[in-house]
mmCIF file of C-alpha atoms in Angstrom:
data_model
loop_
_atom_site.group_PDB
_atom_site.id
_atom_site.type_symbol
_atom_site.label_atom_id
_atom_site.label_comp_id
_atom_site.label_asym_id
_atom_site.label_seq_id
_atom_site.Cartn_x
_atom_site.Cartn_y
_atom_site.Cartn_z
ATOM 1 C CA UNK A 266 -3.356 -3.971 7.332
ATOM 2 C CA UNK A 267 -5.098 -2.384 4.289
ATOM 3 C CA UNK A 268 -1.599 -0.659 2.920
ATOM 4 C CA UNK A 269 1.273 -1.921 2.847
ATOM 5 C CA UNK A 270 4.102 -1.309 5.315
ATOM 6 C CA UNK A 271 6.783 0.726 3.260
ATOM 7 C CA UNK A 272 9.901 -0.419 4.446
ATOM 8 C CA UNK A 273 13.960 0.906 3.707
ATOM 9 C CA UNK A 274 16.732 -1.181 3.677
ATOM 10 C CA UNK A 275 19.784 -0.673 4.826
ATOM 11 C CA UNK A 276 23.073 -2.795 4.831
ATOM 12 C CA UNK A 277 26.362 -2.251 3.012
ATOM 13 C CA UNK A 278 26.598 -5.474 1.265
ATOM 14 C CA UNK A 279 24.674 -4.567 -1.860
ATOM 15 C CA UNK A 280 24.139 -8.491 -2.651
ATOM 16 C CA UNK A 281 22.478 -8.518 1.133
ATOM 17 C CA UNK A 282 20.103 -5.732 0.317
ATOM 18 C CA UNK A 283 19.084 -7.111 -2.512
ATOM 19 C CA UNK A 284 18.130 -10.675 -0.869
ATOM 20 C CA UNK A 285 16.043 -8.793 1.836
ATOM 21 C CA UNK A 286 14.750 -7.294 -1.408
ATOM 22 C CA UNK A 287 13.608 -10.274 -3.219
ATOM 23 C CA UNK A 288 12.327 -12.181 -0.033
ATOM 24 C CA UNK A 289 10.217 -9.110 0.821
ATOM 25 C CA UNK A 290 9.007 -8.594 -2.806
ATOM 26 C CA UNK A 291 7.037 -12.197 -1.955
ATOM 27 C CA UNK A 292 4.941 -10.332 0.839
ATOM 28 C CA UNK A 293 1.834 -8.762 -0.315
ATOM 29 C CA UNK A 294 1.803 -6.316 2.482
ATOM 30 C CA UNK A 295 5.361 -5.040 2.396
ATOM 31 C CA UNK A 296 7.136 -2.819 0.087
ATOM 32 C CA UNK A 297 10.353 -1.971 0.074
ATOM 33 C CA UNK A 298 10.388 1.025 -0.996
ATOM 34 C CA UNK A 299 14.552 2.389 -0.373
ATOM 35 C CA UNK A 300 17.793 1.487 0.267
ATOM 36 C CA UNK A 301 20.622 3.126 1.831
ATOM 37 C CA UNK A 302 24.693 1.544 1.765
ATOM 38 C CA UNK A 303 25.592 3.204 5.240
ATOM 39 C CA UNK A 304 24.103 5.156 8.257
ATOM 40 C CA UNK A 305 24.381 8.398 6.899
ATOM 41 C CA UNK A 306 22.625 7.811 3.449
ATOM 42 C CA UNK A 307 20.075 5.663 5.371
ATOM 43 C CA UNK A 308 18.762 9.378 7.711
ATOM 44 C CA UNK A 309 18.655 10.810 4.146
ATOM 45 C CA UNK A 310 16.408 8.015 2.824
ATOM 46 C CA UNK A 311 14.121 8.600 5.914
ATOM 47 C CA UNK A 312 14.178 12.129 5.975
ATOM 48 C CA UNK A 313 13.074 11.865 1.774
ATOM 49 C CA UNK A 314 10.719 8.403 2.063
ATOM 50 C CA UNK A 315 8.986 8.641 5.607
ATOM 51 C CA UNK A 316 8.949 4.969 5.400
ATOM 52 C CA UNK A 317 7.242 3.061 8.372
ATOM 53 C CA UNK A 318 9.666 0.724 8.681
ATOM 54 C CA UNK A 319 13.605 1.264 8.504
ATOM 55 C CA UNK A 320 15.691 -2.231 8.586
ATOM 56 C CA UNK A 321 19.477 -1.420 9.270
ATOM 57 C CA UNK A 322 22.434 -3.288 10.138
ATOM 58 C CA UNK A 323 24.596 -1.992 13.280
ATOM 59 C CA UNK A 324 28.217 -1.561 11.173
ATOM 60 C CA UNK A 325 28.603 0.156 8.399
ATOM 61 C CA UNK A 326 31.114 2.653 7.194
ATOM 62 C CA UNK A 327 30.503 6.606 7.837
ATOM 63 C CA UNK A 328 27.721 6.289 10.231
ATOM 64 C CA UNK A 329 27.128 3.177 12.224
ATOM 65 C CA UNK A 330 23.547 1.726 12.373
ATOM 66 C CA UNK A 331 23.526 3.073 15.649
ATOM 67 C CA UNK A 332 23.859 6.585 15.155
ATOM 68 C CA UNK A 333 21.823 6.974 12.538
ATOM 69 C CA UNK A 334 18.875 4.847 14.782
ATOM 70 C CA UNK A 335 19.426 7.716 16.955
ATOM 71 C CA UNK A 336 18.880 10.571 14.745
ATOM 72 C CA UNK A 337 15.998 8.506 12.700
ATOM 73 C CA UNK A 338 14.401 8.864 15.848
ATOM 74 C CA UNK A 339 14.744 12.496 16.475
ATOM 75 C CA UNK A 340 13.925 13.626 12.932
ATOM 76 C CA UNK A 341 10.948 10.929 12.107
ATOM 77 C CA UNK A 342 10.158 9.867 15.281
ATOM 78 C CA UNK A 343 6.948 7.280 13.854
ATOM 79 C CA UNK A 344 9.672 5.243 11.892
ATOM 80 C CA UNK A 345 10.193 2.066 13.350
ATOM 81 C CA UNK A 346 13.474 0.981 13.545
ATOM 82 C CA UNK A 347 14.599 -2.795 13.413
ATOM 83 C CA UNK A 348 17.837 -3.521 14.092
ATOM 84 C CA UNK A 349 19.448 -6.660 11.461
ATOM 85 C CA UNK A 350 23.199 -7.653 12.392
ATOM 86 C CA UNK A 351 25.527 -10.360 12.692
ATOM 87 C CA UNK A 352 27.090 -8.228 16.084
ATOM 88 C CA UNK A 353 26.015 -10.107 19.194
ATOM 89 C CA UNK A 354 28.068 -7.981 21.233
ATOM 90 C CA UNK A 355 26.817 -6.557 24.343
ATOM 91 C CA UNK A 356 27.522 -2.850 23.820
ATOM 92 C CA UNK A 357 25.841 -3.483 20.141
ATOM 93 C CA UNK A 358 22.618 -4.592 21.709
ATOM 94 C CA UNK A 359 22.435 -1.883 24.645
ATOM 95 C CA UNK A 360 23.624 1.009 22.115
ATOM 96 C CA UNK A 361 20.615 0.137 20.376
ATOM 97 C CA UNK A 362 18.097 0.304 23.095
ATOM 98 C CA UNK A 363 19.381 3.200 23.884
ATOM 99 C CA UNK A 364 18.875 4.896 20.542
ATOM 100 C CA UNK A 365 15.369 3.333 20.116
ATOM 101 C CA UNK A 366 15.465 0.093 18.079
ATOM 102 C CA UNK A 367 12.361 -1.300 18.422
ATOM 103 C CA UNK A 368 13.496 -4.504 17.391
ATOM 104 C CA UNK A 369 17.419 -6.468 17.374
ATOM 105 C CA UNK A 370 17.736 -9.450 15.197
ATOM 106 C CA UNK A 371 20.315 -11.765 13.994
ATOM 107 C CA UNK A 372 21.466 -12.011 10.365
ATOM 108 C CA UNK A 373 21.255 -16.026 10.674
ATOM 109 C CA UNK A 374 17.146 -15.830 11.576
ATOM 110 C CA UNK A 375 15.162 -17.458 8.792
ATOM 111 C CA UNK A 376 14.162 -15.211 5.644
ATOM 112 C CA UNK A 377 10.219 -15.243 6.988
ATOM 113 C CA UNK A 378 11.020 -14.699 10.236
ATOM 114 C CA UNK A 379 12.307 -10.852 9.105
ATOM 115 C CA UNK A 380 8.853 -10.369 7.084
ATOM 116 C CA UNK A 381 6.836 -10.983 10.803
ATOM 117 C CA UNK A 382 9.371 -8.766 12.692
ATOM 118 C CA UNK A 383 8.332 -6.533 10.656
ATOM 119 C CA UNK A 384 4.500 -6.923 10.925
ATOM 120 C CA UNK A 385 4.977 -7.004 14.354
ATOM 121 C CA UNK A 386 7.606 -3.550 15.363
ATOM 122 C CA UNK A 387 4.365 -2.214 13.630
ATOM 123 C CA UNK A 388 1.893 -3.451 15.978
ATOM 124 C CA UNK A 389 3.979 -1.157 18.786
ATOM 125 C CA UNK A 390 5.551 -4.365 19.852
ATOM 126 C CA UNK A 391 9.456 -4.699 20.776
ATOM 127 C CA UNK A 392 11.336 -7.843 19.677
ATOM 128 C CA UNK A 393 13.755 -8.819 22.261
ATOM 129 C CA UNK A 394 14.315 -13.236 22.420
ATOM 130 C CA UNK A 395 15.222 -14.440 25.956
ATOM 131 C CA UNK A 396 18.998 -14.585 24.689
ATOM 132 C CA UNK A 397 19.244 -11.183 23.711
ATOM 133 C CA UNK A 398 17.589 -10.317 26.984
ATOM 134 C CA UNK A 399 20.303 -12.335 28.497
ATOM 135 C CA UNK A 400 22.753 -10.811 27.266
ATOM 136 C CA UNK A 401 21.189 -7.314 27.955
ATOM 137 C CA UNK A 402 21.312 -7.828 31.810
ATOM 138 C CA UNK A 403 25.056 -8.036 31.880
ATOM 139 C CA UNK A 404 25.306 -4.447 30.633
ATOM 140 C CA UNK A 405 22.528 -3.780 33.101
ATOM 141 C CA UNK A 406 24.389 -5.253 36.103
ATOM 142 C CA UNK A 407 27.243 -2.545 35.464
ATOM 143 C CA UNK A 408 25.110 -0.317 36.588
ATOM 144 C CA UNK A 409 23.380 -2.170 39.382
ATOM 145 C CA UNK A 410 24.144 0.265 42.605
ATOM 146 C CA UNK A 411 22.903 3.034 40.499
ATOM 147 C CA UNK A 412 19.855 1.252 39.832
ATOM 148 C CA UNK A 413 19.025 -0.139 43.490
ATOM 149 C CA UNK A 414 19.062 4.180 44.405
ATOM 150 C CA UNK A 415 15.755 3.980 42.247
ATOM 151 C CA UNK A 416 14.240 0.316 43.156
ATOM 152 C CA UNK A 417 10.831 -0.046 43.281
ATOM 153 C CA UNK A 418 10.890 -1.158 46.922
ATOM 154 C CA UNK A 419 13.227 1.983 48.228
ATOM 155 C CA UNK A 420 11.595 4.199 50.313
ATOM 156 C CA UNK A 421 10.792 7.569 48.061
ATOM 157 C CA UNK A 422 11.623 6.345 45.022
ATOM 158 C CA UNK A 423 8.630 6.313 42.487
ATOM 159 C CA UNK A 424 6.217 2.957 42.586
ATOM 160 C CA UNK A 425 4.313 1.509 40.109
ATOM 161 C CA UNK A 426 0.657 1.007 40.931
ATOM 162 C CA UNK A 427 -0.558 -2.264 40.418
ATOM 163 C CA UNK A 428 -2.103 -1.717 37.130
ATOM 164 C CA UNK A 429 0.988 -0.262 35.565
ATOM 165 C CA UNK A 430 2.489 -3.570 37.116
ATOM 166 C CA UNK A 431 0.033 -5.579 35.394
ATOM 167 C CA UNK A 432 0.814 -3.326 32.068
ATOM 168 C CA UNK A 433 4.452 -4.307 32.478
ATOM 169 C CA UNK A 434 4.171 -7.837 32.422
ATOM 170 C CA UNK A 435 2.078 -7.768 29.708
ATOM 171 C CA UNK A 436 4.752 -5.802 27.765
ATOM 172 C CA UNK A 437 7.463 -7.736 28.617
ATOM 173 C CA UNK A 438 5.638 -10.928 27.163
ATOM 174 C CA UNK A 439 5.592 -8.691 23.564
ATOM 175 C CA UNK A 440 2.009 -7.845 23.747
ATOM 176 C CA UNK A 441 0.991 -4.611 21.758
ATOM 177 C CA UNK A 442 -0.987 -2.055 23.130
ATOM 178 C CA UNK A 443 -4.065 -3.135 21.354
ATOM 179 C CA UNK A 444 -3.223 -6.912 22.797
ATOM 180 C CA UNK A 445 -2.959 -5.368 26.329
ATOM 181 C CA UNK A 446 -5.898 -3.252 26.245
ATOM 182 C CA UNK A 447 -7.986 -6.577 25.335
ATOM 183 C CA UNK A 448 -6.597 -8.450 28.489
ATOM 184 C CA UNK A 449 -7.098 -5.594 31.035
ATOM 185 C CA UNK A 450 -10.227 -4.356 29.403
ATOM 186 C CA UNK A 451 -9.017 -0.993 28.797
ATOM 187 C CA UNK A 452 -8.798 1.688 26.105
ATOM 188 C CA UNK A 453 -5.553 1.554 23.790
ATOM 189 C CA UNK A 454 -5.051 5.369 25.148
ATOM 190 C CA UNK A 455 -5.374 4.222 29.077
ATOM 191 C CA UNK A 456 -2.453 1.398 28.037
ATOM 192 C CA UNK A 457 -0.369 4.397 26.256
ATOM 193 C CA UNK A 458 -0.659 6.637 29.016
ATOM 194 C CA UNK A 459 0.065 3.618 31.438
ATOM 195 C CA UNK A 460 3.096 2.843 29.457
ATOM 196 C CA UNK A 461 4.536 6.451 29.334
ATOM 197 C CA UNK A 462 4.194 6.382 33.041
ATOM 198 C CA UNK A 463 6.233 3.764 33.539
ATOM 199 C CA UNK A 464 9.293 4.789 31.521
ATOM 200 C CA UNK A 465 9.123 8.275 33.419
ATOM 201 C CA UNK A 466 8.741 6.579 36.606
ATOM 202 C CA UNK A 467 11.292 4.658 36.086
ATOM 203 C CA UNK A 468 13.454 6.465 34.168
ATOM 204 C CA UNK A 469 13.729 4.183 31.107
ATOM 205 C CA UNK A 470 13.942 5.896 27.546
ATOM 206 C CA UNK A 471 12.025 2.363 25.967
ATOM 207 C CA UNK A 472 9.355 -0.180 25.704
ATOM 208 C CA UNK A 473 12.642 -2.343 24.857
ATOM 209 C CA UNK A 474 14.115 -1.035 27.995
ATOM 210 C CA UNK A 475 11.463 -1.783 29.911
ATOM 211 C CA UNK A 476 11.250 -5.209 29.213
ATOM 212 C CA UNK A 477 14.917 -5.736 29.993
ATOM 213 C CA UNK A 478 13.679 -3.684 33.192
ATOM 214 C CA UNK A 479 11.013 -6.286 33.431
ATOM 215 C CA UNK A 480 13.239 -9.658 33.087
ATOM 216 C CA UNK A 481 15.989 -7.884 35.516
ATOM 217 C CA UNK A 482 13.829 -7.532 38.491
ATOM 218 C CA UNK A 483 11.925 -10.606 38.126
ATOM 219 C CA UNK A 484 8.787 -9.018 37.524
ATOM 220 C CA UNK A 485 8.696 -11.441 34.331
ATOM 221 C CA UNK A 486 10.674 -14.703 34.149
ATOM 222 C CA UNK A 487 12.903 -16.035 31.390
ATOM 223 C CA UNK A 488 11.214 -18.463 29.365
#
């Protein structure tokens, strides 16, 4: 990228923040450019910074990461939003899809690991391991008969056409819409309008939602 991606911490360890700090420093094309101790102060950092980037934790005091994902969203929708806890908890990892993370990692990945989850939540895609997706699908399952009302194969429910099937799959597998475009020969705009169709279609609020969508009905498999 020719700038750098200006990213804003946020954690309330202080001594965590500043180890994200100094292992991002090393990376020519990030720069961390804020910081924020808890949910609350982190919406005011993105409300003052516009960064591209916002790396939060899921608890912290006043504001979870959670809500403040949520209003992030709503008040700078562009941001990306990666999601960096210790929490592998179920309702942790849905509550997050369901604010718009675009990304849920573990504290205990490795330090460079965080650098290309960030590269890549700004290539549009959505970081979501096999494991997380497992544990996704439980939450899911709760609301299985709800789901089947609006399956794919139902009579009068909405279908996907076999190109947004083929978009899908290719977006479960982490592909950005530049990547997809490039497989299916297509404009980047034809992939975005593609991929808006299927979340209304299906009702999803996601591209991290629609993977899970993805894994759940076996239109992609676990790997």
């Amino acid at each position: 990228m020719s700038e750098a991606i200006r990213v804003v911490v946020v954690d309330d360890h202080s001594l965590f923040r500043r180890g994200l700090q100094m292992v991002l420093s090393t990376e020519d094309d990030i720069d961390v450019v804020g910081e924020a101790g808890d949910g609350a102060e982190a919406v005011q950092r993105v409300e003052e910074l516009l960064p591209d980037v916002v790396l939060m934790d899921v608890w912290m005091p006043h504001r979870s990461g959670i809500d403040a994902c949520a209003q992030i969203k709503s008040v700078a929708p562009s941001t990306k939003i990666l999601m960096l806890t210790s929490s592998e908890e179920e309702d942790d990892l849905f509550g997050a899809v369901r604010a718009g993370a675009n990304g849920y990692l573990l504290k205990d990945v490795p330090a460079e690991e965080v650098a290309d989850a960030i590269r890549q939540v700004m290539t549009g895609q959505s970081l979501i391991t096999p494991k997380m997706a497992g544990l996704l699908l439980g939450e899911f399952n709760a609301m299985r008969r709800r789901d089947e009302e609006r399956n794919l194969g139902l009579p009068g429910t909405p279908r996907l056409s076999p190109r947004e099937l083929e978009v899908l799959r290719l977006l479960a597998r982490g592909m950005a819409n530049r990547e997809i475009a490039g497989t299916l020969s297509i404009s980047e705009n034809t992939v975005k309008n593609h991929v808006r169709n299927i979340l209304e279609k299906l009702q999803l609020h996601s591209r991290m939602e629609a993977v899970v969508y993805a894994v759940r009905e076996k239109i992609v498999e676990l790997s």
